[in-house]
Coordinates of C-alpha atoms in Angstrom, one line a residue:
Chain A
M8 CA 160.7 200.0 -47.4
S9 CA 158.8 199.2 -44.4
S10 CA 155.5 197.1 -45.2
S11 CA 154.8 194.8 -43.4
P12 CA 154.7 191.0 -44.7
P13 CA 151.5 190.2 -46.5
P14 CA 149.2 188.0 -44.0
S15 CA 150.7 184.6 -44.1
S16 CA 148.0 182.7 -46.1
A17 CA 148.8 179.3 -44.4
A18 CA 150.4 176.3 -46.4
A19 CA 150.9 176.0 -49.9
S20 CA 147.9 173.9 -50.5
P21 CA 144.7 175.4 -51.4
S22 CA 143.3 176.8 -48.2
C23 CA 139.8 175.7 -47.9
P24 CA 137.9 176.5 -44.9
K25 CA 136.9 173.4 -44.3
K26 CA 138.3 170.2 -44.6
M27 CA 136.2 167.4 -46.2
I28 CA 136.7 164.1 -46.5
A29 CA 135.8 161.5 -49.0
L30 CA 133.9 158.5 -47.8
R31 CA 132.8 155.4 -50.1
S32 CA 130.1 153.2 -49.5
S33 CA 130.3 149.2 -49.6
D34 CA 127.5 150.2 -52.7
G35 CA 129.9 153.1 -54.6
E36 CA 128.2 156.3 -53.4
T37 CA 130.6 158.3 -52.4
F38 CA 129.9 161.3 -49.7
E39 CA 131.7 164.5 -48.3
I40 CA 132.1 164.6 -44.3
E41 CA 133.5 167.8 -42.6
E42 CA 136.9 166.8 -40.8
A43 CA 135.3 168.2 -37.4
A44 CA 132.1 165.6 -38.0
A45 CA 134.5 162.6 -39.4
L46 CA 136.1 162.8 -36.0
Q47 CA 133.6 161.7 -34.5
S48 CA 134.4 158.4 -35.7
K49 CA 137.7 156.7 -34.2
T50 CA 137.8 154.9 -37.3
L51 CA 138.1 157.7 -39.6
E52 CA 140.3 159.9 -37.0
N53 CA 142.6 156.7 -37.4
M54 CA 142.7 156.7 -41.1
I55 CA 142.6 160.5 -41.5
D56 CA 145.5 160.4 -39.3
E57 CA 147.5 158.1 -42.0
D58 CA 146.4 160.9 -44.5
C59 CA 144.6 158.8 -46.4
A60 CA 142.9 162.1 -47.8
G61 CA 142.1 162.5 -51.3
T62 CA 141.0 159.4 -52.4
P63 CA 137.6 158.5 -50.9
I64 CA 137.7 156.3 -48.1
P65 CA 136.7 152.6 -48.6
L66 CA 134.1 151.8 -46.1
P67 CA 132.7 148.3 -47.6
N68 CA 131.0 147.3 -44.3
V69 CA 128.3 150.8 -44.6
T70 CA 126.0 150.8 -47.5
G71 CA 125.0 154.4 -48.9
K72 CA 122.3 154.6 -47.1
I73 CA 122.9 154.3 -43.7
L74 CA 126.6 155.9 -44.5
A75 CA 124.1 159.1 -45.4
K76 CA 122.6 158.7 -42.1
V77 CA 126.0 158.4 -40.4
V78 CA 127.1 161.5 -41.9
E79 CA 124.4 163.4 -40.8
F80 CA 124.1 162.0 -37.2
C81 CA 128.3 162.8 -37.1
S82 CA 128.0 166.8 -38.8
K83 CA 124.8 167.4 -36.6
H84 CA 126.8 166.4 -33.5
A85 CA 130.2 168.9 -34.7
E86 CA 127.9 171.5 -35.2
P87 CA 128.8 174.3 -32.8
G88 CA 125.9 176.3 -30.6
V89 CA 123.6 173.1 -30.4
D90 CA 121.9 173.0 -26.8
D91 CA 121.5 170.1 -25.4
E92 CA 117.8 169.9 -25.8
S93 CA 117.3 170.3 -28.9
L94 CA 120.1 167.7 -29.6
R95 CA 118.6 165.5 -27.6
A96 CA 115.1 165.8 -29.4
W97 CA 117.1 165.8 -32.7
D98 CA 118.4 162.4 -31.8
A99 CA 115.4 160.7 -30.8
E100 CA 114.0 161.9 -34.1
F101 CA 116.9 160.6 -35.9
V102 CA 116.6 156.9 -34.3
N103 CA 112.7 157.2 -34.6
V104 CA 112.7 154.6 -37.1
E105 CA 112.0 150.8 -38.0
Q106 CA 114.0 148.2 -36.1
A107 CA 116.0 147.4 -38.8
T108 CA 117.6 150.8 -39.5
V109 CA 118.6 150.6 -35.7
F110 CA 120.5 147.7 -36.0
D111 CA 122.2 149.1 -39.3
Y112 CA 123.2 152.5 -37.4
I113 CA 124.8 150.0 -34.4
L114 CA 126.5 148.1 -36.9
A115 CA 128.0 151.2 -38.5
A116 CA 128.7 152.8 -35.4
N117 CA 130.2 149.9 -34.3
F118 CA 132.9 149.8 -36.9
L119 CA 133.3 153.1 -37.3
E120 CA 133.9 153.4 -33.6
I121 CA 131.5 156.3 -32.7
P122 CA 130.4 156.3 -29.2
T123 CA 127.7 159.1 -29.8
L124 CA 126.0 157.2 -31.7
L125 CA 126.7 153.7 -30.4
N126 CA 125.3 155.1 -27.4
L127 CA 122.3 156.0 -28.7
T128 CA 122.0 153.4 -30.6
C129 CA 122.1 150.5 -28.1
N130 CA 119.4 152.4 -25.6
V131 CA 116.9 152.4 -28.1
V132 CA 117.4 148.8 -28.4
A133 CA 117.6 148.3 -24.8
D134 CA 114.3 150.4 -24.5
M135 CA 112.9 147.6 -27.1
I136 CA 113.7 145.0 -25.0
R137 CA 112.2 146.6 -21.7
G138 CA 109.2 145.3 -20.3
K139 CA 109.1 142.2 -22.4
T140 CA 108.9 138.6 -21.3
P141 CA 111.0 136.5 -23.1
D142 CA 108.9 135.2 -25.3
E143 CA 107.7 138.9 -26.7
I144 CA 111.8 139.5 -27.0
R145 CA 112.0 136.6 -29.1
K146 CA 108.3 137.6 -31.1
F147 CA 109.6 141.0 -31.9
F148 CA 113.7 140.5 -32.4
N149 CA 112.6 137.3 -34.4
I150 CA 115.5 135.6 -32.5
K151 CA 115.4 132.3 -32.1
S152 CA 115.4 130.4 -29.4
I153 CA 117.1 126.9 -29.5
F154 CA 116.7 125.8 -25.7
S155 CA 115.8 122.7 -25.6
P156 CA 112.9 121.9 -23.2
E157 CA 115.3 120.2 -21.1
E158 CA 117.8 123.1 -21.0
E159 CA 114.9 125.7 -20.6
E160 CA 113.9 124.1 -17.5
E161 CA 117.2 123.3 -16.4
V162 CA 117.6 127.6 -16.6
R163 CA 114.2 127.9 -14.7
R164 CA 115.8 126.0 -11.9
E165 CA 119.2 127.1 -11.5
N166 CA 117.2 130.6 -11.1
H167 CA 114.8 129.1 -8.6
W168 CA 115.2 131.0 -5.1
A169 CA 113.4 129.5 -2.7
F170 CA 111.1 132.9 -1.2
E171 CA 111.3 132.0 2.6
Chain B
M21 CA 125.9 151.4 -58.8
H22 CA 124.7 149.5 -56.3
M23 CA 126.3 146.0 -55.7
G24 CA 123.5 143.3 -54.7
V25 CA 122.6 144.1 -51.3
S26 CA 123.4 140.2 -50.4
R27 CA 126.8 140.7 -50.7
C28 CA 126.9 143.6 -48.1
F29 CA 124.4 141.9 -45.8
P30 CA 124.6 137.8 -46.2
W31 CA 122.5 137.0 -43.6
R32 CA 119.3 138.4 -45.2
S33 CA 119.6 136.0 -48.1
R34 CA 119.3 133.5 -45.6
T35 CA 116.0 134.9 -44.0
S36 CA 113.3 132.4 -44.4
N37 CA 109.9 134.2 -44.7
G38 CA 110.8 137.7 -46.0
K39 CA 110.5 140.9 -43.7
K40 CA 111.6 140.5 -40.2
R41 CA 115.2 139.1 -39.4
D42 CA 116.8 138.2 -36.5
G43 CA 119.0 141.7 -35.7
F44 CA 120.7 140.6 -32.9
G45 CA 122.0 138.1 -35.0
T46 CA 124.6 140.6 -36.9
L47 CA 125.3 142.0 -33.8
P48 CA 128.7 141.2 -32.3
D49 CA 128.7 139.8 -28.8
N50 CA 130.8 143.1 -27.5
V51 CA 127.7 145.5 -28.9
V52 CA 125.1 142.7 -27.1
V53 CA 126.6 142.8 -24.2
D54 CA 126.7 146.6 -24.5
V55 CA 123.1 146.4 -25.1
L56 CA 122.2 143.9 -22.7
S57 CA 124.3 145.5 -19.6
R58 CA 122.0 148.9 -19.6
L59 CA 119.1 146.9 -18.6
E60 CA 117.6 146.4 -15.2
V61 CA 118.2 143.8 -13.3
D62 CA 114.6 142.7 -13.5
Q63 CA 115.0 142.9 -17.1
L64 CA 117.8 140.6 -17.5
K65 CA 116.2 138.2 -15.7
C66 CA 113.8 137.9 -18.8
A67 CA 116.8 138.7 -21.1
I68 CA 118.6 135.5 -19.9
R69 CA 116.1 133.1 -20.8
V70 CA 115.8 134.7 -24.4
C71 CA 118.2 132.4 -26.1
R72 CA 121.4 130.6 -25.7
R73 CA 123.0 133.5 -26.7
W74 CA 121.6 135.9 -24.5
H75 CA 122.2 133.5 -21.4
A76 CA 125.6 132.5 -22.5
L77 CA 126.7 136.8 -22.6
I78 CA 124.8 137.4 -19.5
A79 CA 125.6 134.9 -17.0
T80 CA 129.4 136.0 -17.1
A81 CA 131.3 137.6 -14.5
H82 CA 132.2 139.9 -17.2
F83 CA 128.8 140.9 -17.6
A84 CA 128.2 141.2 -14.2
R85 CA 131.3 143.9 -13.9
L86 CA 130.1 145.9 -17.0
H87 CA 126.5 146.2 -15.4
L88 CA 128.1 146.8 -12.0
Q89 CA 130.2 149.8 -14.1
R90 CA 126.8 151.5 -15.3
V91 CA 124.6 151.1 -12.0
S92 CA 123.7 153.8 -10.1
S93 CA 123.6 154.0 -6.2
V94 CA 121.2 154.7 -3.9
T95 CA 121.0 155.5 -0.4
V96 CA 119.3 152.9 1.7
V97 CA 118.3 154.1 5.2
Y98 CA 117.7 151.2 7.8
P99 CA 115.6 152.8 11.1
L100 CA 116.1 150.8 14.0
C101 CA 113.5 150.7 16.9
F102 CA 115.0 150.4 20.6
E103 CA 111.6 150.4 22.1
D104 CA 111.9 146.8 22.2
P105 CA 115.1 145.5 24.6
V106 CA 116.1 143.5 21.4
Y107 CA 115.8 146.5 18.9
Y108 CA 114.3 145.2 15.8
N109 CA 114.4 146.4 12.6
V110 CA 111.5 148.1 10.6
G111 CA 112.6 148.0 7.5
L112 CA 114.7 149.3 4.9
F113 CA 113.9 152.3 2.8
F114 CA 115.9 153.6 0.0
I115 CA 116.0 157.4 -0.8
D116 CA 115.0 158.3 -4.1
W117 CA 116.5 160.9 -4.8
G118 CA 114.7 161.0 -8.6
S119 CA 113.2 164.7 -8.3
M120 CA 117.1 165.8 -8.2
E121 CA 117.6 164.2 -11.9
K122 CA 114.6 166.1 -13.6
K123 CA 114.9 169.2 -14.7
P124 CA 114.2 172.0 -11.9
I125 CA 110.9 173.9 -12.4
A126 CA 111.5 177.4 -11.4
G127 CA 113.9 176.3 -9.1
A128 CA 112.2 174.2 -7.0
K129 CA 113.2 171.0 -6.7
S130 CA 110.8 168.1 -4.7
P131 CA 112.3 166.7 -1.7
P132 CA 113.8 163.3 -1.8
A133 CA 111.2 160.3 -1.4
L134 CA 111.6 157.1 0.9
R135 CA 110.7 153.7 -0.6
D136 CA 110.0 150.7 1.1
I137 CA 112.7 147.6 0.9
T138 CA 111.7 145.0 3.4
V139 CA 114.2 142.4 4.6
D140 CA 113.5 139.7 7.0
R141 CA 113.1 141.3 9.9
S142 CA 114.8 139.3 11.9
C143 CA 117.6 140.7 10.6
H144 CA 120.2 143.5 10.6
L145 CA 121.7 145.3 8.3
L146 CA 125.6 145.6 9.0
G147 CA 126.8 146.9 5.2
C148 CA 126.8 146.1 1.9
C149 CA 129.3 145.9 -1.1
D150 CA 128.4 145.7 -4.6
G151 CA 124.4 145.6 -3.7
L152 CA 125.0 142.9 -1.2
F153 CA 123.7 143.5 2.0
I154 CA 125.4 141.7 4.8
L155 CA 123.0 141.0 8.1
I156 CA 123.5 139.6 11.1
K157 CA 120.5 138.0 12.7
T158 CA 119.5 140.0 15.8
R159 CA 119.0 137.3 18.2
T160 CA 121.6 134.9 17.1
A161 CA 125.2 136.7 17.7
S162 CA 127.1 135.0 15.2
M163 CA 124.7 134.4 12.4
Y164 CA 125.8 136.5 9.8
E165 CA 124.3 136.1 6.3
I166 CA 124.8 137.8 3.0
H167 CA 122.1 138.5 1.5
N168 CA 121.3 139.8 -2.5
P169 CA 118.2 141.9 -2.5
V170 CA 117.3 141.3 -5.7
T171 CA 117.2 138.1 -6.0
W172 CA 116.9 137.6 -2.2
E173 CA 119.7 135.0 -2.3
R174 CA 121.3 134.2 1.2
V175 CA 124.1 133.0 1.9
P176 CA 124.9 132.1 5.8
V177 CA 129.0 133.4 6.6
P178 CA 128.7 132.2 10.1
H179 CA 131.7 134.0 12.1
K180 CA 133.0 133.6 15.7
G181 CA 134.1 137.1 16.0
S182 CA 132.0 140.5 14.7
I183 CA 132.2 141.3 11.8
C184 CA 133.2 145.0 10.3
G185 CA 134.1 145.2 7.1
F186 CA 132.5 143.6 4.3
F187 CA 134.7 144.1 0.8
L188 CA 136.4 143.4 -2.4
H189 CA 139.9 142.4 -2.2
P190 CA 141.1 144.9 -5.4
L191 CA 143.7 142.0 -6.0
S192 CA 142.0 138.9 -6.4
N193 CA 138.5 140.3 -6.9
K194 CA 137.0 138.1 -4.4
Y195 CA 134.5 139.3 -1.4
R196 CA 136.5 139.2 1.9
L197 CA 135.6 139.8 5.3
L198 CA 136.8 141.6 8.2
S199 CA 136.4 140.7 11.5
Y200 CA 137.6 140.6 15.2
R201 CA 137.6 139.0 18.5
E202 CA 137.7 140.5 21.6
T203 CA 140.8 138.8 23.6
P204 CA 142.4 139.7 27.0
N205 CA 145.1 141.8 25.5
G206 CA 142.9 143.5 22.9
F207 CA 141.1 142.9 19.7
W208 CA 142.2 140.2 17.2
Y209 CA 141.8 140.7 13.6
Q210 CA 141.4 138.7 10.4
V211 CA 140.4 138.4 7.1
D212 CA 138.3 135.2 5.3
G213 CA 136.5 135.2 2.2
L214 CA 132.7 133.8 2.5
G215 CA 133.6 130.2 2.0
P216 CA 136.0 127.8 4.3
A217 CA 138.9 128.9 2.3
A218 CA 141.4 130.2 5.3
C219 CA 142.0 133.5 6.9
I220 CA 144.4 135.7 7.0
D221 CA 145.7 136.8 10.5
V222 CA 145.9 140.5 10.4
G223 CA 146.7 141.4 14.1
M224 CA 146.2 142.6 17.2
F225 CA 145.1 146.2 17.9
R226 CA 143.9 148.2 21.0
Y227 CA 140.7 149.4 19.4
R228 CA 137.7 148.3 17.7
P229 CA 135.1 149.9 15.6
R230 CA 132.9 152.1 17.7
E231 CA 129.8 151.3 15.7
Q232 CA 128.1 147.8 14.9
E233 CA 128.8 148.3 11.0
A234 CA 131.0 146.4 8.2
P235 CA 131.8 149.3 6.0
S236 CA 133.3 148.0 2.4
G237 CA 135.9 150.9 2.0
V238 CA 136.5 154.0 -0.3
R239 CA 139.4 153.1 -2.6
G240 CA 140.2 150.4 -1.0
R241 CA 140.6 151.7 2.3
L242 CA 138.1 151.2 5.3
H243 CA 137.4 153.4 7.7
W244 CA 135.9 153.5 11.4
M245 CA 136.1 155.6 14.5
V246 CA 137.2 153.3 17.3
V247 CA 137.2 152.6 20.9
G248 CA 139.6 150.5 23.4
K249 CA 138.0 147.7 25.7
E250 CA 135.6 148.7 27.5
G251 CA 134.3 151.7 25.5
V252 CA 137.2 153.4 26.2
S253 CA 137.7 156.4 24.0
P254 CA 141.6 156.7 22.3
P255 CA 143.3 159.9 21.6
C256 CA 142.3 161.9 19.4
S257 CA 145.6 160.8 17.0
H258 CA 144.1 157.6 17.2
S259 CA 140.3 158.1 17.0
I260 CA 140.0 156.7 13.3
M261 CA 141.3 153.3 12.3
V262 CA 142.0 152.8 8.5
F263 CA 142.2 149.2 6.9
S264 CA 143.9 148.8 3.8
A265 CA 142.6 145.9 2.2
R266 CA 145.4 145.2 -0.7
E267 CA 148.3 145.4 2.2
N268 CA 146.2 143.6 4.8
A269 CA 147.4 146.3 7.3
F270 CA 145.5 149.1 9.8
C271 CA 146.5 152.0 10.6
F272 CA 145.5 154.7 13.1
M273 CA 144.8 158.1 12.1
P274 CA 143.5 161.4 13.6
H275 CA 140.3 163.0 13.2
P276 CA 139.7 165.9 11.7
G277 CA 139.0 168.8 13.7
D278 CA 140.0 170.4 17.2
S279 CA 141.0 168.2 19.7
C280 CA 138.4 166.9 22.1
L281 CA 138.3 167.2 25.9
P282 CA 139.5 164.1 27.4
S283 CA 136.0 163.6 29.1
K284 CA 133.8 163.9 26.1
G285 CA 135.8 161.4 23.6
H286 CA 134.8 161.8 20.2
S287 CA 131.6 160.9 20.8
N288 CA 130.2 163.4 18.9
M289 CA 131.9 162.5 15.9
H290 CA 130.9 160.0 13.1
L291 CA 132.4 159.0 10.1
V292 CA 130.8 157.8 7.1
E293 CA 132.1 156.2 3.8
M294 CA 129.6 158.0 1.3
Q295 CA 129.4 158.6 -2.3
G296 CA 133.0 157.4 -2.6
R297 CA 134.6 159.8 -0.3
V298 CA 135.0 159.9 3.6
Y299 CA 133.1 162.0 5.2
V300 CA 133.5 163.2 9.2
Y301 CA 130.5 164.8 10.8
A302 CA 130.6 166.0 14.2
I303 CA 127.7 167.9 16.5
Q304 CA 128.6 170.7 18.6
V305 CA 126.0 172.5 20.3
K306 CA 124.4 174.1 18.0
F307 CA 126.4 173.4 14.8
M308 CA 127.1 170.7 12.5
S309 CA 130.7 170.6 10.6
I310 CA 131.4 168.3 8.2
W311 CA 135.1 167.5 6.6
V312 CA 135.6 165.2 4.1
L313 CA 139.0 163.5 3.6
E314 CA 140.6 165.2 0.3
D315 CA 143.4 163.3 0.1
H316 CA 144.1 159.9 1.9
A317 CA 147.9 159.7 1.3
S318 CA 148.0 162.9 3.1
W319 CA 145.2 162.6 5.4
Q320 CA 143.8 165.7 4.3
W321 CA 140.7 166.6 5.7
V322 CA 138.6 169.9 4.0
K323 CA 136.2 171.3 6.1
K324 CA 132.7 171.0 3.6
C325 CA 130.7 172.6 5.9
D326 CA 129.1 174.1 8.9
I327 CA 125.4 174.1 9.4
N328 CA 123.8 176.1 12.0
L329 CA 121.5 173.6 13.6
Q330 CA 119.3 176.1 14.4
W331 CA 116.7 176.0 12.3
N332 CA 113.3 177.1 13.6
L333 CA 112.3 174.4 16.4
N334 CA 108.3 175.4 16.4
R335 CA 108.4 174.8 12.9
H336 CA 109.2 171.0 13.5
P337 CA 107.7 170.0 17.3
V338 CA 109.5 167.7 18.2
H339 CA 107.1 164.2 19.2
D340 CA 108.8 163.4 22.7
E341 CA 108.5 166.0 25.2
N342 CA 111.5 164.6 27.1
V343 CA 113.6 165.5 24.6
T344 CA 115.8 168.7 26.2
S345 CA 117.6 171.4 24.0
Y346 CA 120.7 169.9 23.6
E347 CA 119.2 166.8 22.9
N348 CA 118.0 168.3 19.9
Y349 CA 120.7 167.9 18.0
K350 CA 123.0 165.6 19.4
N351 CA 121.6 162.3 17.5
M352 CA 121.2 164.6 14.3
Q353 CA 122.5 161.9 11.5
L354 CA 124.0 162.7 8.2
I355 CA 122.6 160.3 6.0
D356 CA 123.6 161.2 2.5
I357 CA 124.5 164.0 0.6
R358 CA 124.3 164.2 -3.1
D359 CA 124.5 168.1 -5.4
G360 CA 124.6 170.3 -2.8
E361 CA 121.9 169.0 -0.7
L362 CA 122.2 167.1 2.6
L363 CA 119.7 164.7 3.9
L364 CA 119.5 164.8 7.7
F365 CA 118.2 162.6 10.5
W366 CA 116.7 164.7 13.1
P367 CA 115.8 162.3 15.6
G368 CA 112.5 162.7 17.5
R369 CA 111.6 165.4 14.5
G370 CA 112.0 163.5 11.5
L371 CA 114.0 163.4 7.9
F372 CA 115.5 167.1 6.4
Q373 CA 116.7 168.4 3.4
H374 CA 119.4 170.7 3.6
N375 CA 120.5 172.9 0.8
L376 CA 124.2 173.7 1.5
Q377 CA 123.6 176.8 -1.2
S378 CA 121.1 178.2 0.3
Q379 CA 120.8 177.1 4.0
T380 CA 117.5 176.4 3.7
I381 CA 115.8 173.3 5.0
K382 CA 112.7 171.1 4.2
R383 CA 111.2 168.4 5.6
V384 CA 111.1 165.1 4.0
P385 CA 107.9 163.1 4.3
W386 CA 108.5 159.9 5.5
P387 CA 104.8 158.1 5.7
F388 CA 105.7 155.0 7.1
M389 CA 107.7 156.9 10.2
D390 CA 105.1 159.3 10.5
G391 CA 102.6 156.6 11.0
F392 CA 104.9 154.8 13.2
G393 CA 104.9 157.5 15.9
Y394 CA 108.2 159.6 15.0
D395 CA 109.3 158.9 18.8
T396 CA 112.7 158.7 17.0
Y397 CA 114.8 159.6 19.6
R398 CA 115.5 156.5 20.2
M399 CA 115.8 155.4 17.0
K400 CA 118.3 155.2 14.6
T401 CA 119.0 155.1 11.2
R402 CA 121.7 153.3 9.1
V403 CA 122.6 154.3 5.7
V404 CA 123.8 151.7 3.4
M405 CA 124.6 152.5 -0.2
V406 CA 123.3 150.2 -2.6
S407 CA 123.3 149.7 -6.5
P408 CA 121.1 149.6 -7.8
E409 CA 118.6 152.6 -7.7
Q410 CA 115.6 151.6 -10.3
D411 CA 115.9 148.6 -9.1
F412 CA 114.5 149.1 -5.8
K413 CA 112.0 151.5 -7.8
R414 CA 110.8 148.6 -9.0
L415 CA 110.1 146.4 -5.5
H416 CA 106.7 145.6 -5.1
P417 CA 105.1 148.0 -2.8
S418 CA 105.1 145.6 0.2
G419 CA 109.0 145.7 -0.7
R420 CA 109.3 142.3 -2.0
V421 CA 111.1 141.8 -4.9
P422 CA 108.5 140.9 -7.8
L423 CA 108.7 137.4 -8.3
Q424 CA 107.1 136.2 -11.4
G425 CA 105.9 132.9 -12.0
G426 CA 108.4 130.5 -11.4
S427 CA 110.7 132.6 -8.8
E428 CA 113.4 133.4 -11.6
S429 CA 116.3 134.9 -10.0
L430 CA 118.9 136.0 -12.2
Y431 CA 121.7 133.4 -12.9
G432 CA 125.2 133.7 -11.7
V433 CA 126.2 137.2 -12.5
Y434 CA 127.9 138.3 -10.2
I435 CA 129.8 135.3 -8.7
L436 CA 131.6 135.4 -5.9
G437 CA 134.2 133.5 -5.0
S438 CA 134.9 133.1 -8.8
S439 CA 138.6 133.0 -10.4
P440 CA 139.7 136.6 -10.5
E441 CA 138.8 138.5 -13.6
K442 CA 140.8 140.8 -15.5
L443 CA 138.1 143.5 -15.3
P444 CA 139.5 146.5 -13.9
R445 CA 137.6 147.0 -10.4
N446 CA 138.3 150.1 -10.1
K447 CA 138.4 152.9 -13.2
P448 CA 141.6 154.5 -13.1
G449 CA 141.3 157.8 -10.7
E450 CA 138.5 156.0 -9.4
G451 CA 136.5 156.8 -6.7
N452 CA 133.6 159.4 -6.7
E453 CA 134.2 162.7 -8.4
D454 CA 130.7 163.6 -9.2
N455 CA 129.2 160.2 -9.7
P456 CA 131.2 157.9 -11.4
G457 CA 133.5 155.6 -9.2
E458 CA 133.4 152.7 -6.5
T459 CA 130.4 151.9 -5.0
K460 CA 131.6 150.7 -1.5
P461 CA 128.1 150.5 0.0
L462 CA 128.6 150.6 3.1
G463 CA 127.1 149.7 7.1
V464 CA 126.3 152.1 9.2
G465 CA 128.1 154.7 7.3
R466 CA 127.1 155.3 4.2
A467 CA 128.8 154.0 1.2
S468 CA 130.2 155.6 -2.2
P469 CA 127.6 155.2 -5.3
R470 CA 128.7 153.5 -8.0
A471 CA 128.7 154.8 -11.2
Q472 CA 126.6 156.6 -13.7
V473 CA 123.3 155.6 -15.2
G474 CA 121.7 152.8 -16.0
P475 CA 120.5 149.6 -14.7
E476 CA 121.2 147.9 -12.1
Q477 CA 123.4 145.1 -10.4
V478 CA 123.2 141.7 -11.4
L479 CA 124.0 139.7 -8.1
K480 CA 123.8 136.0 -7.3
L481 CA 125.4 134.3 -4.6
L482 CA 127.4 131.0 -5.3
P483 CA 128.5 128.6 -3.0
P484 CA 131.3 130.0 -1.5
E485 CA 134.5 129.2 -2.6

């Protein structure tokens, strides 16, 4: 009897080539994401560690529409063998959306703690701010400035420098 | 089954007339700060006026620190013309290695450019810390001034002694000035802050910094080549003086390389704090040797390279016939080092970029100096690392920071002498491996650039402590 032991077929659990994590958005949609992609999110990483797998992880702060995109982002960034250049191009396309959506992405990235997405989206917003006057910034982002005229004057004065 | 949108995003229902909502209103403060800290200083000038919230977020020392951490650094070159008996400053220039960041096209890289920054011409630049310049008025010995090149704020810091260090104290997070006074027995050193607060005596020592400069240190330590009274050279073993900001103490260390002939001293050796590291370079006849301090604790220096300076002299003619062949190299200066490229200043001939790998050199055009005549063997450059690179790119061609309507500058961001912030001044394992690290911009030498990408530093000087 010299048969070699059969190759161990992993653990008792059904061996899946890739572990999928289920996520549930605030509006009840369920999404599946590969573990590798999910690990891009520190929040999810913690949850996975705690072995919440099995039941979908509820994400009450993220809608289905946004979660779908976030899953797409993480999956893309977890893909092996993508060169920097094309990833950058993909990222640029990804954030080529309307302002409101970018903010949604930021919120999701902040909540899910996805540094790459947060970095990308914050840069986009910073780019939107660049080159604008305060008034233009307010208009663009619909920010209500609640400086009273006196306050505004004070800010001006504080920052005034005698230019010799 | 979708829940009502308003339950997920309650603010949506609050939007008055329809389409646009205040995206920023939904973001928590830390995220807004993250976004705003990516802006350049001149953008922050606008941002701070947008609304009360942004004003409150930007005008804090915390924001300043965060902003500084994102900043990249730049070497500032500062030619001194010795033609005048009292030499005057011809302006500051910063080195734009921007071309280095672009993708090389077929292996060729365009040389760094120099752009003009102007400070008050009656001042000399001694050093730079976190982008704040420390200047000395040329004709008034003890008149020092701290200058914010971005906002043009100036704070006089009169000192009876000679200021030889301008650094951020790691523990108190306050800026400090190290100065010395000559006494019959030696040199008396003390440290004080920017305001009228008390000084701390450091002690009496036999040596003083050889050059008139105020480094800001690397990893909390400042370095200088020193001389004794009447310009007497110390022995090789004591040729470098190191000051620990944390301990307020000096020690004297040997320079790297072979011992020097007693007659010559170490006049051919120069120390520079650059890119977060300490370098020593020495010119020996036709070679330049460069060492870098690898480990401070063990004072271990590693030779970085030996450059054969025997470039084809005919290709780079000298502008002054009186320069002899030895003189050709003696006063060469190492200006900057980045990505395997060195920037060298060759008196009489100009600025050159030397590639360590290929051992090739390239002339760096410097239109200002070309017009000036290049009788530069009498000229020196001082190199100062200052963050924000992009800020200087935005400078008006005449060199002045553009002041738009009302001369607004940035409000109170980097508050000097404020109560210590809990922000870590230095990243763990700091210093400057590739890029990230401490900026300890520097006086005559160079300084270590600050981390990374992104915007500039945001500084304002408040009245001293």
